[in-house]
Amino acid sequence: MGRVRKGSGAPGGAREGLQSADPLSGAARHAAEAAAVIGSELALELLSIVNGGDEGIDALLESGLIVERNPGTAAFRSAAERDAVYAGVPWTRRRALHRSAAQALQARRGDAQLMAEHWLAAGESEHARRVLVESANRSREAHAHQDTVRLLRRALDLWTPGSAEDERLAALEQLGDAAQSAGLLADALLAWREVAESPQHAVRARALRKLANLYELGCEWARSLEVRQDAMSAFEASGDPAEAAVEGITAAIRLRLSARHAAGIEVLT
């Protein structure tokens, strides 16, 4: 894109306000539509991809509707003008351009949130959800816990009820772990409570164990003991007597520390 010149306005001056896109040629208008779909600020390389080539981009820059602020990066002269161009993009073309933008960002490993917004605008909520989950997995591996929470929250908001339930539960478990690591205990509690409603005994048992641990962190001892005993029952129902025993012993120790010796013995028998 080295041939691109900074636009300082068309000869004689481009018309101001929302009518500034009117004089554009067909190719320049198409480039303006692609730019408006990308956003108020955009990389010219990305614009070339979404536009399907360089045609019309020089004319667009020369019109002054977008201005090259830094080498390779441009912006609309005003947000109102960008909104006006975007509003004029036919619906089917708008969705196709958003799809192209999402695909281009995905190939470049661009910002996951922005990529997801393009997929959503293209009517591809499933793609948006997958992008967010994949990005959350990368954030989790990098121990970026707050980013993981943010991405998974957005992904879960997009989940179609009843679809890919095992994946949804796994995402909720990851959200609970990341939220706890980030110190966002209220978010962790919400995640674990929802996972604990799973009909799968093993999944439910793990969630109950983590809920009990969180209640202990908040010094809610009575609630923690109640949930830990539920976890013991869930582990037994899942066919994991060893983990059930761990929960039973932990509950008994807590009861003993609170001088409830008889109750502790009862848990273990």
PDB file of C-alpha atoms in Angstrom:
ATOM      1  CA  MET A   1       0.000   0.000   0.000  1.00  0.00           C
ATOM      2  CA  GLY A   2       3.004   2.297  -0.482  1.00  0.00           C
ATOM      3  CA  ARG A   3       1.195   4.143  -3.289  1.00  0.00           C
ATOM      4  CA  VAL A   4      -1.410   5.507  -0.860  1.00  0.00           C
ATOM      5  CA  ARG A   5      -1.259   9.261  -0.326  1.00  0.00           C
ATOM      6  CA  LYS A   6      -2.498  11.240   2.629  1.00  0.00           C
ATOM      7  CA  GLY A   7      -5.831  12.814   1.829  1.00  0.00           C
ATOM      8  CA  SER A   8      -5.942  16.495   2.534  1.00  0.00           C
ATOM      9  CA  GLY A   9      -9.222  17.016   0.713  1.00  0.00           C
ATOM     10  CA  ALA A  10     -10.418  16.845  -2.889  1.00  0.00           C
ATOM     11  CA  PRO A  11      -9.547  19.699  -5.277  1.00  0.00           C
ATOM     12  CA  GLY A  12     -11.893  22.542  -4.506  1.00  0.00           C
ATOM     13  CA  GLY A  13     -12.672  20.905  -1.157  1.00  0.00           C
ATOM     14  CA  ALA A  14     -14.884  17.939  -0.411  1.00  0.00           C
ATOM     15  CA  ARG A  15     -18.351  18.823   0.776  1.00  0.00           C
ATOM     16  CA  GLU A  16     -18.577  18.863   4.559  1.00  0.00           C
ATOM     17  CA  GLY A  17     -20.990  16.966   6.769  1.00  0.00           C
ATOM     18  CA  LEU A  18     -22.933  13.864   5.943  1.00  0.00           C
ATOM     19  CA  GLN A  19     -23.000  14.609   2.202  1.00  0.00           C
ATOM     20  CA  SER A  20     -19.238  14.220   1.810  1.00  0.00           C
ATOM     21  CA  ALA A  21     -19.495  10.712   0.355  1.00  0.00           C
ATOM     22  CA  ASP A  22     -21.853  11.779  -2.458  1.00  0.00           C
ATOM     23  CA  PRO A  23     -19.220  12.753  -5.060  1.00  0.00           C
ATOM     24  CA  LEU A  24     -17.343   9.467  -4.750  1.00  0.00           C
ATOM     25  CA  SER A  25     -17.038   7.223  -7.795  1.00  0.00           C
ATOM     26  CA  GLY A  26     -18.435   3.706  -7.696  1.00  0.00           C
ATOM     27  CA  ALA A  27     -15.087   2.166  -6.757  1.00  0.00           C
ATOM     28  CA  ALA A  28     -14.341   4.842  -4.153  1.00  0.00           C
ATOM     29  CA  ARG A  29     -17.807   4.493  -2.655  1.00  0.00           C
ATOM     30  CA  HIS A  30     -17.357   0.733  -2.387  1.00  0.00           C
ATOM     31  CA  ALA A  31     -14.036   1.343  -0.639  1.00  0.00           C
ATOM     32  CA  ALA A  32     -15.754   3.834   1.692  1.00  0.00           C
ATOM     33  CA  GLU A  33     -18.388   1.225   2.558  1.00  0.00           C
ATOM     34  CA  ALA A  34     -15.691  -1.327   3.357  1.00  0.00           C
ATOM     35  CA  ALA A  35     -13.894   1.251   5.504  1.00  0.00           C
ATOM     36  CA  ALA A  36     -17.101   2.129   7.369  1.00  0.00           C
ATOM     37  CA  VAL A  37     -17.706  -1.545   8.172  1.00  0.00           C
ATOM     38  CA  ILE A  38     -14.186  -1.880   9.588  1.00  0.00           C
ATOM     39  CA  GLY A  39     -14.613   1.129  11.871  1.00  0.00           C
ATOM     40  CA  SER A  40     -13.770   4.771  12.440  1.00  0.00           C
ATOM     41  CA  GLU A  41     -10.052   3.913  12.454  1.00  0.00           C
ATOM     42  CA  LEU A  42      -8.585   1.217  10.217  1.00  0.00           C
ATOM     43  CA  ALA A  43      -5.443  -0.313   8.822  1.00  0.00           C
ATOM     44  CA  LEU A  44      -5.197   0.300   5.068  1.00  0.00           C
ATOM     45  CA  GLU A  45      -3.909  -3.240   4.568  1.00  0.00           C
ATOM     46  CA  LEU A  46      -7.083  -4.565   6.189  1.00  0.00           C
ATOM     47  CA  LEU A  47      -9.177  -2.198   4.076  1.00  0.00           C
ATOM     48  CA  SER A  48      -7.564  -3.577   0.924  1.00  0.00           C
ATOM     49  CA  ILE A  49      -8.479  -7.130   1.965  1.00  0.00           C
ATOM     50  CA  VAL A  50     -12.068  -6.328   2.932  1.00  0.00           C
ATOM     51  CA  ASN A  51     -12.482  -4.177  -0.188  1.00  0.00           C
ATOM     52  CA  GLY A  52     -11.319  -7.058  -2.375  1.00  0.00           C
ATOM     53  CA  GLY A  53      -8.339  -5.079  -3.660  1.00  0.00           C
ATOM     54  CA  ASP A  54      -6.918  -1.565  -3.838  1.00  0.00           C
ATOM     55  CA  GLU A  55      -9.386  -0.158  -6.368  1.00  0.00           C
ATOM     56  CA  GLY A  56     -11.005   3.029  -5.140  1.00  0.00           C
ATOM     57  CA  ILE A  57      -8.838   3.460  -2.036  1.00  0.00           C
ATOM     58  CA  ASP A  58      -6.625   6.195  -3.512  1.00  0.00           C
ATOM     59  CA  ALA A  59      -9.711   8.113  -4.645  1.00  0.00           C
ATOM     60  CA  LEU A  60     -11.240   7.681  -1.215  1.00  0.00           C
ATOM     61  CA  LEU A  61      -8.147   9.130   0.455  1.00  0.00           C
ATOM     62  CA  GLU A  62      -8.009  11.989  -2.039  1.00  0.00           C
ATOM     63  CA  SER A  63     -11.629  12.841  -1.253  1.00  0.00           C
ATOM     64  CA  GLY A  64     -10.669  13.582   2.344  1.00  0.00           C
ATOM     65  CA  LEU A  65     -13.454  11.379   3.720  1.00  0.00           C
ATOM     66  CA  ILE A  66     -10.746   9.243   5.306  1.00  0.00           C
ATOM     67  CA  VAL A  67      -7.315  10.575   6.177  1.00  0.00           C
ATOM     68  CA  GLU A  68      -4.066   8.637   6.604  1.00  0.00           C
ATOM     69  CA  ARG A  69      -3.064   9.644  10.150  1.00  0.00           C
ATOM     70  CA  ASN A  70       0.056   7.460  10.290  1.00  0.00           C
ATOM     71  CA  PRO A  71       1.733   5.326   7.621  1.00  0.00           C
ATOM     72  CA  GLY A  72      -0.671   2.479   6.860  1.00  0.00           C
ATOM     73  CA  THR A  73      -3.393   3.680   9.250  1.00  0.00           C
ATOM     74  CA  ALA A  74      -6.349   5.878   8.351  1.00  0.00           C
ATOM     75  CA  ALA A  75      -9.435   7.268  10.037  1.00  0.00           C
ATOM     76  CA  PHE A  76     -12.714   8.804   8.959  1.00  0.00           C
ATOM     77  CA  ARG A  77     -12.696  12.571   9.103  1.00  0.00           C
ATOM     78  CA  SER A  78     -15.521  12.350  11.636  1.00  0.00           C
ATOM     79  CA  ALA A  79     -17.486   9.615  13.364  1.00  0.00           C
ATOM     80  CA  ALA A  80     -20.733  11.107  12.009  1.00  0.00           C
ATOM     81  CA  GLU A  81     -19.512  10.706   8.422  1.00  0.00           C
ATOM     82  CA  ARG A  82     -18.494   7.124   9.062  1.00  0.00           C
ATOM     83  CA  ASP A  83     -21.939   6.415  10.564  1.00  0.00           C
ATOM     84  CA  ALA A  84     -23.640   8.002   7.555  1.00  0.00           C
ATOM     85  CA  VAL A  85     -21.681   5.841   5.098  1.00  0.00           C
ATOM     86  CA  TYR A  86     -22.308   2.726   7.187  1.00  0.00           C
ATOM     87  CA  ALA A  87     -26.046   3.411   7.324  1.00  0.00           C
ATOM     88  CA  GLY A  88     -26.119   3.573   3.537  1.00  0.00           C
ATOM     89  CA  VAL A  89     -24.514   0.151   2.985  1.00  0.00           C
ATOM     90  CA  PRO A  90     -27.139  -2.336   1.717  1.00  0.00           C
ATOM     91  CA  TRP A  91     -27.930  -4.962   4.328  1.00  0.00           C
ATOM     92  CA  THR A  92     -26.679  -8.018   2.413  1.00  0.00           C
ATOM     93  CA  ARG A  93     -23.464  -6.233   1.393  1.00  0.00           C
ATOM     94  CA  ARG A  94     -22.941  -5.064   4.962  1.00  0.00           C
ATOM     95  CA  ARG A  95     -23.092  -8.623   6.253  1.00  0.00           C
ATOM     96  CA  ALA A  96     -20.710  -9.824   3.542  1.00  0.00           C
ATOM     97  CA  LEU A  97     -18.229  -7.053   4.397  1.00  0.00           C
ATOM     98  CA  HIS A  98     -18.408  -7.875   8.104  1.00  0.00           C
ATOM     99  CA  ARG A  99     -17.736 -11.513   7.233  1.00  0.00           C
ATOM    100  CA  SER A 100     -14.683 -10.505   5.182  1.00  0.00           C
ATOM    101  CA  ALA A 101     -13.435  -8.319   8.048  1.00  0.00           C
ATOM    102  CA  ALA A 102     -13.859 -11.168  10.545  1.00  0.00           C
ATOM    103  CA  GLN A 103     -12.040 -13.622   8.283  1.00  0.00           C
ATOM    104  CA  ALA A 104      -9.196 -11.163   7.676  1.00  0.00           C
ATOM    105  CA  LEU A 105      -8.796 -10.478  11.417  1.00  0.00           C
ATOM    106  CA  GLN A 106      -8.887 -14.194  12.161  1.00  0.00           C
ATOM    107  CA  ALA A 107      -6.113 -14.856   9.646  1.00  0.00           C
ATOM    108  CA  ARG A 108      -4.043 -12.126  11.306  1.00  0.00           C
ATOM    109  CA  ARG A 109      -4.928 -13.261  14.860  1.00  0.00           C
ATOM    110  CA  GLY A 110      -6.500  -9.883  15.516  1.00  0.00           C
ATOM    111  CA  ASP A 111      -8.409  -8.729  18.567  1.00  0.00           C
ATOM    112  CA  ALA A 112     -10.874 -11.469  19.533  1.00  0.00           C
ATOM    113  CA  GLN A 113     -13.558  -9.092  20.791  1.00  0.00           C
ATOM    114  CA  LEU A 114     -13.480  -7.069  17.569  1.00  0.00           C
ATOM    115  CA  MET A 115     -13.443 -10.243  15.494  1.00  0.00           C
ATOM    116  CA  ALA A 116     -16.471 -11.549  17.383  1.00  0.00           C
ATOM    117  CA  GLU A 117     -18.358  -8.293  16.795  1.00  0.00           C
ATOM    118  CA  HIS A 118     -17.748  -8.627  13.050  1.00  0.00           C
ATOM    119  CA  TRP A 119     -18.954 -12.230  13.086  1.00  0.00           C
ATOM    120  CA  LEU A 120     -22.076 -11.168  14.968  1.00  0.00           C
ATOM    121  CA  ALA A 121     -22.771  -8.369  12.488  1.00  0.00           C
ATOM    122  CA  ALA A 122     -22.372 -10.961   9.733  1.00  0.00           C
ATOM    123  CA  GLY A 123     -25.060 -13.085  11.408  1.00  0.00           C
ATOM    124  CA  GLU A 124     -22.541 -15.747  12.467  1.00  0.00           C
ATOM    125  CA  SER A 125     -22.999 -15.976  16.252  1.00  0.00           C
ATOM    126  CA  GLU A 126     -21.550 -19.504  16.359  1.00  0.00           C
ATOM    127  CA  HIS A 127     -18.307 -18.281  14.803  1.00  0.00           C
ATOM    128  CA  ALA A 128     -18.234 -15.381  17.256  1.00  0.00           C
ATOM    129  CA  ARG A 129     -18.628 -17.718  20.206  1.00  0.00           C
ATOM    130  CA  ARG A 130     -15.870 -20.049  19.017  1.00  0.00           C
ATOM    131  CA  VAL A 131     -13.447 -17.174  18.453  1.00  0.00           C
ATOM    132  CA  LEU A 132     -14.041 -15.919  21.998  1.00  0.00           C
ATOM    133  CA  VAL A 133     -13.583 -19.376  23.545  1.00  0.00           C
ATOM    134  CA  GLU A 134     -10.378 -20.018  21.581  1.00  0.00           C
ATOM    135  CA  SER A 135      -9.014 -16.633  22.605  1.00  0.00           C
ATOM    136  CA  ALA A 136      -9.982 -17.321  26.229  1.00  0.00           C
ATOM    137  CA  ASN A 137      -8.024 -20.584  26.079  1.00  0.00           C
ATOM    138  CA  ARG A 138      -4.936 -18.691  24.925  1.00  0.00           C
ATOM    139  CA  SER A 139      -5.399 -16.118  27.689  1.00  0.00           C
ATOM    140  CA  ARG A 140      -5.768 -18.886  30.252  1.00  0.00           C
ATOM    141  CA  GLU A 141      -2.527 -20.517  29.093  1.00  0.00           C
ATOM    142  CA  ALA A 142      -0.818 -17.128  29.471  1.00  0.00           C
ATOM    143  CA  HIS A 143      -2.317 -16.777  32.987  1.00  0.00           C
ATOM    144  CA  ALA A 144      -4.146 -13.625  31.894  1.00  0.00           C
ATOM    145  CA  HIS A 145      -7.050 -14.399  34.211  1.00  0.00           C
ATOM    146  CA  GLN A 146      -9.042 -11.180  33.858  1.00  0.00           C
ATOM    147  CA  ASP A 147      -8.898 -11.383  30.062  1.00  0.00           C
ATOM    148  CA  THR A 148     -10.048 -15.003  30.292  1.00  0.00           C
ATOM    149  CA  VAL A 149     -13.031 -13.975  32.412  1.00  0.00           C
ATOM    150  CA  ARG A 150     -13.963 -11.140  30.041  1.00  0.00           C
ATOM    151  CA  LEU A 151     -13.805 -13.332  26.938  1.00  0.00           C
ATOM    152  CA  LEU A 152     -15.701 -16.243  28.485  1.00  0.00           C
ATOM    153  CA  ARG A 153     -18.448 -13.977  29.817  1.00  0.00           C
ATOM    154  CA  ARG A 154     -19.022 -12.697  26.288  1.00  0.00           C
ATOM    155  CA  ALA A 155     -18.906 -16.199  24.811  1.00  0.00           C
ATOM    156  CA  LEU A 156     -21.429 -17.505  27.336  1.00  0.00           C
ATOM    157  CA  ASP A 157     -23.757 -14.589  26.563  1.00  0.00           C
ATOM    158  CA  LEU A 158     -23.803 -15.811  22.959  1.00  0.00           C
ATOM    159  CA  TRP A 159     -24.448 -19.475  23.751  1.00  0.00           C
ATOM    160  CA  THR A 160     -27.599 -20.909  22.202  1.00  0.00           C
ATOM    161  CA  PRO A 161     -29.625 -22.579  24.998  1.00  0.00           C
ATOM    162  CA  GLY A 162     -29.343 -26.354  24.858  1.00  0.00           C
ATOM    163  CA  SER A 163     -26.520 -26.461  22.286  1.00  0.00           C
ATOM    164  CA  ALA A 164     -23.073 -27.969  22.935  1.00  0.00           C
ATOM    165  CA  GLU A 165     -23.903 -28.324  26.625  1.00  0.00           C
ATOM    166  CA  ASP A 166     -20.665 -30.137  27.508  1.00  0.00           C
ATOM    167  CA  GLU A 167     -18.646 -27.302  25.951  1.00  0.00           C
ATOM    168  CA  ARG A 168     -20.744 -24.730  27.797  1.00  0.00           C
ATOM    169  CA  LEU A 169     -20.125 -26.452  31.130  1.00  0.00           C
ATOM    170  CA  ALA A 170     -16.390 -26.621  30.364  1.00  0.00           C
ATOM    171  CA  ALA A 171     -16.420 -22.884  29.587  1.00  0.00           C
ATOM    172  CA  LEU A 172     -18.223 -22.203  32.872  1.00  0.00           C
ATOM    173  CA  GLU A 173     -15.643 -24.266  34.768  1.00  0.00           C
ATOM    174  CA  GLN A 174     -12.836 -22.304  33.118  1.00  0.00           C
ATOM    175  CA  LEU A 175     -14.624 -19.063  33.969  1.00  0.00           C
ATOM    176  CA  GLY A 176     -14.917 -20.141  37.613  1.00  0.00           C
ATOM    177  CA  ASP A 177     -11.210 -21.025  37.835  1.00  0.00           C
ATOM    178  CA  ALA A 178     -10.097 -17.814  36.088  1.00  0.00           C
ATOM    179  CA  ALA A 179     -12.406 -15.624  38.182  1.00  0.00           C
ATOM    180  CA  GLN A 180     -11.119 -17.146  41.404  1.00  0.00           C
ATOM    181  CA  SER A 181      -7.504 -16.699  40.290  1.00  0.00           C
ATOM    182  CA  ALA A 182      -8.275 -13.066  39.428  1.00  0.00           C
ATOM    183  CA  GLY A 183      -9.878 -12.497  42.825  1.00  0.00           C
ATOM    184  CA  LEU A 184     -13.333 -12.063  41.283  1.00  0.00           C
ATOM    185  CA  LEU A 185     -15.009 -14.312  43.840  1.00  0.00           C
ATOM    186  CA  ALA A 186     -18.581 -13.220  43.073  1.00  0.00           C
ATOM    187  CA  ASP A 187     -18.103 -14.223  39.422  1.00  0.00           C
ATOM    188  CA  ALA A 188     -16.537 -17.512  40.491  1.00  0.00           C
ATOM    189  CA  LEU A 189     -19.501 -18.280  42.786  1.00  0.00           C
ATOM    190  CA  LEU A 190     -21.989 -17.612  39.989  1.00  0.00           C
ATOM    191  CA  ALA A 191     -20.086 -19.908  37.619  1.00  0.00           C
ATOM    192  CA  TRP A 192     -19.740 -22.762  40.103  1.00  0.00           C
ATOM    193  CA  ARG A 193     -23.370 -22.540  41.191  1.00  0.00           C
ATOM    194  CA  GLU A 194     -24.481 -22.947  37.594  1.00  0.00           C
ATOM    195  CA  VAL A 195     -22.102 -25.859  36.967  1.00  0.00           C
ATOM    196  CA  ALA A 196     -23.337 -27.482  40.186  1.00  0.00           C
ATOM    197  CA  GLU A 197     -26.786 -27.783  38.594  1.00  0.00           C
ATOM    198  CA  SER A 198     -25.411 -30.197  35.980  1.00  0.00           C
ATOM    199  CA  PRO A 199     -27.032 -33.652  35.885  1.00  0.00           C
ATOM    200  CA  GLN A 200     -23.555 -35.148  35.331  1.00  0.00           C
ATOM    201  CA  HIS A 201     -22.436 -36.362  38.744  1.00  0.00           C
ATOM    202  CA  ALA A 202     -18.689 -35.896  38.183  1.00  0.00           C
ATOM    203  CA  VAL A 203     -19.127 -32.359  36.860  1.00  0.00           C
ATOM    204  CA  ARG A 204     -21.502 -31.527  39.698  1.00  0.00           C
ATOM    205  CA  ALA A 205     -19.117 -32.972  42.301  1.00  0.00           C
ATOM    206  CA  ARG A 206     -16.173 -30.862  41.106  1.00  0.00           C
ATOM    207  CA  ALA A 207     -18.286 -27.730  41.141  1.00  0.00           C
ATOM    208  CA  LEU A 208     -19.610 -28.410  44.635  1.00  0.00           C
ATOM    209  CA  ARG A 209     -16.072 -28.951  45.928  1.00  0.00           C
ATOM    210  CA  LYS A 210     -14.981 -25.590  44.540  1.00  0.00           C
ATOM    211  CA  LEU A 211     -18.092 -23.908  45.897  1.00  0.00           C
ATOM    212  CA  ALA A 212     -17.290 -25.285  49.341  1.00  0.00           C
ATOM    213  CA  ASN A 213     -13.751 -23.918  49.094  1.00  0.00           C
ATOM    214  CA  LEU A 214     -15.074 -20.493  48.136  1.00  0.00           C
ATOM    215  CA  TYR A 215     -17.531 -20.472  51.025  1.00  0.00           C
ATOM    216  CA  GLU A 216     -14.650 -21.258  53.371  1.00  0.00           C
ATOM    217  CA  LEU A 217     -12.716 -18.305  51.961  1.00  0.00           C
ATOM    218  CA  GLY A 218     -15.696 -16.161  52.939  1.00  0.00           C
ATOM    219  CA  CYS A 219     -15.835 -17.809  56.393  1.00  0.00           C
ATOM    220  CA  GLU A 220     -19.296 -19.216  55.624  1.00  0.00           C
ATOM    221  CA  TRP A 221     -18.538 -22.401  57.507  1.00  0.00           C
ATOM    222  CA  ALA A 222     -22.045 -23.818  57.840  1.00  0.00           C
ATOM    223  CA  ARG A 223     -22.781 -23.397  54.136  1.00  0.00           C
ATOM    224  CA  SER A 224     -19.368 -24.810  53.232  1.00  0.00           C
ATOM    225  CA  LEU A 225     -19.991 -27.969  55.276  1.00  0.00           C
ATOM    226  CA  GLU A 226     -23.402 -28.447  53.721  1.00  0.00           C
ATOM    227  CA  VAL A 227     -22.029 -28.097  50.186  1.00  0.00           C
ATOM    228  CA  ARG A 228     -19.033 -30.313  50.938  1.00  0.00           C
ATOM    229  CA  GLN A 229     -21.335 -33.102  52.065  1.00  0.00           C
ATOM    230  CA  ASP A 230     -23.284 -32.670  48.819  1.00  0.00           C
ATOM    231  CA  ALA A 231     -19.962 -32.959  46.969  1.00  0.00           C
ATOM    232  CA  MET A 232     -19.218 -36.198  48.830  1.00  0.00           C
ATOM    233  CA  SER A 233     -22.582 -37.623  47.710  1.00  0.00           C
ATOM    234  CA  ALA A 234     -22.004 -36.489  44.122  1.00  0.00           C
ATOM    235  CA  PHE A 235     -18.561 -38.119  44.010  1.00  0.00           C
ATOM    236  CA  GLU A 236     -20.091 -41.354  45.329  1.00  0.00           C
ATOM    237  CA  ALA A 237     -22.807 -41.185  42.665  1.00  0.00           C
ATOM    238  CA  SER A 238     -20.149 -40.668  39.989  1.00  0.00           C
ATOM    239  CA  GLY A 239     -18.381 -43.866  41.041  1.00  0.00           C
ATOM    240  CA  ASP A 240     -15.399 -42.117  42.628  1.00  0.00           C
ATOM    241  CA  PRO A 241     -15.276 -43.302  46.265  1.00  0.00           C
ATOM    242  CA  ALA A 242     -11.720 -41.988  46.791  1.00  0.00           C
ATOM    243  CA  GLU A 243     -12.741 -38.378  46.079  1.00  0.00           C
ATOM    244  CA  ALA A 244     -15.899 -38.877  48.128  1.00  0.00           C
ATOM    245  CA  ALA A 245     -13.689 -39.950  51.036  1.00  0.00           C
ATOM    246  CA  VAL A 246     -11.523 -36.832  50.617  1.00  0.00           C
ATOM    247  CA  GLU A 247     -14.607 -34.634  50.929  1.00  0.00           C
ATOM    248  CA  GLY A 248     -15.835 -36.623  53.928  1.00  0.00           C
ATOM    249  CA  ILE A 249     -12.496 -36.344  55.729  1.00  0.00           C
ATOM    250  CA  THR A 250     -12.282 -32.618  54.949  1.00  0.00           C
ATOM    251  CA  ALA A 251     -15.788 -32.072  56.313  1.00  0.00           C
ATOM    252  CA  ALA A 252     -14.959 -34.082  59.442  1.00  0.00           C
ATOM    253  CA  ILE A 253     -11.787 -32.031  60.063  1.00  0.00           C
ATOM    254  CA  ARG A 254     -13.764 -28.802  59.750  1.00  0.00           C
ATOM    255  CA  LEU A 255     -16.358 -30.110  62.214  1.00  0.00           C
ATOM    256  CA  ARG A 256     -13.673 -31.198  64.648  1.00  0.00           C
ATOM    257  CA  LEU A 257     -12.006 -27.784  64.482  1.00  0.00           C
ATOM    258  CA  SER A 258     -15.339 -26.247  65.402  1.00  0.00           C
ATOM    259  CA  ALA A 259     -15.623 -28.701  68.341  1.00  0.00           C
ATOM    260  CA  ARG A 260     -18.475 -30.592  66.703  1.00  0.00           C
ATOM    261  CA  HIS A 261     -16.881 -33.983  67.314  1.00  0.00           C
ATOM    262  CA  ALA A 262     -20.025 -36.100  67.152  1.00  0.00           C
ATOM    263  CA  ALA A 263     -21.054 -34.544  63.836  1.00  0.00           C
ATOM    264  CA  GLY A 264     -17.554 -35.174  62.478  1.00  0.00           C
ATOM    265  CA  ILE A 265     -17.730 -38.851  63.415  1.00  0.00           C
ATOM    266  CA  GLU A 266     -21.167 -39.102  61.839  1.00  0.00           C
ATOM    267  CA  VAL A 267     -19.842 -37.776  58.499  1.00  0.00           C
ATOM    268  CA  LEU A 268     -17.168 -40.457  58.426  1.00  0.00           C
ATOM    269  CA  THR A 269     -19.468 -43.375  59.258  1.00  0.00           C
TER     270      THR A 269
END
